[in-house]
Phi, psi and omega in degrees: 000123183282143178292151180294146179297149181297140180273180179299327180293319179298319178298322179293320179296318178297318178297321179297317178298320178296318178296321178298317178296317177296320180296319178296322177296319178296317178300318179294319178296320179295322178296316178296322178298317179297319179296314180295321179296319177297319177296319179296315179298319179297317178295320177298317178297318178297318178296317179298318179294319179296319179296319178297317178296319179296317178299318180296317179294322178295320177296318178296318179295319178298322178294318179295316180295323178296317177294320178299316180294317179296325178292327177290322182280310187266339188084178183276082190200150161276160183297322179259121179261124188269322184258158177295324179296318179294320178296315181293323178296319179291322176298320178294321178295322177297316180295319178294322177301314178299317181295312182296316180293326177297317178297316179298318180295323176299313183295317183290318179296323176296317180296315180294324184285318190246341185248325184234144174230076184226135178294334180293312179293325175297318179296320177297321178295316179292325176296320177297322177297316179300312180297320181298310182290324175298317180296319178299316181298320180292312182295321180294326176298320177295317181295320178298319178293343181249020169113352179288142185254081173250119188234163167061228190298324187291342172283314182290335184305317184288330176293318177295318180295324177297314179298315180299314180295324177295320178292319177300324180296325183271353183291116182288156179292142182174189183297314182295318180297315181294329179288337180254345189304304185296323178296318180294316181294322176296317177298316180299320178295317179294318181299318178294323177297317179295320177298325176296315177297318181300320182301310183290322179293311183291322179295324175295317177299313181297322180297315180293317182292323176294321179298328178274356180078019183263349180230153178285146183293342181262007176291147188240162167284148182229172181281352184236202184250135177231167189297327182288353179266016188298325179294129184079027185303316185296341180283315191265324187302317180301321178297319181294312182294324176298318177295323177298314181289335174293325175297320176296318178298320176298317180297315180295320177300316181291323177296322176294320177295324180294334179276351180292134180299335180278354182282120179241349186274132177289340183295336183298308180290322181290342172272327180295320181296313177297322178298319178295318179296320178296319178298311182298313181295312181294314185295309185286330175293314177297317180297320180295319180295317179297317180297316179298321181292316176298319181296316180293322178292322181293319177291325178294322178291326179292321180295324178290000000 
């Protein structure tokens, strides 16, 4: 005997049970959704807090780096120095900065010239030159405002050197660059060596003259020759004049490269002009000081 077919009530009960099962599944899915949403909100809050902390730390780091950079450029100083002790301390810090950077430039130029042949290391060397000369111009402006007597060409000299180093930094690698590279690095090495000699010679002269009361306490060593350096003239002048004529040789080399049909870089001519300007300024300024000194000595001997 077959069971009677399900009636409408049985079908409704089955549908109800199915709905109950679906409702329970929906409830479970909603519970999981709420849990995941809470986890997401928590993660978002954690990320937001972490980002805020990172931004704060980056701002603090940027402030520290800005102060660090300014201390490297300006030294530990306010622009206006009120006491004689502060002025002399800043002048001494400036001289040490020149000495340390000169030694570093000698080592890096030697490494680039004889150990490495990479445009990347050359660019780093030229960038260091740009930074060095920019720093000198800023520090010297502060020193001049506080009593240092740097006049004429030796002030303008660092601006020309900054421009030259900046153009060298942008010069792309190629045939023209490689033809001038070794000559430039050799010159840079020699120039830093001469500056090293100048520092010790001039600082010794200034120390003796200050002790005798003949020089101002804020007078500085410079890249060239000045009248107060007359003692020991035969020692330093040959090195200076050789470096001046090497600058002329660099200018002539670059002008010849600029005339080459394969030369396409504007940097060739733009480096030649500053080298020529540096030669003219250095040579004639040094020559004028030597002539004035000889002239004053000759008139002094005639009066006696």
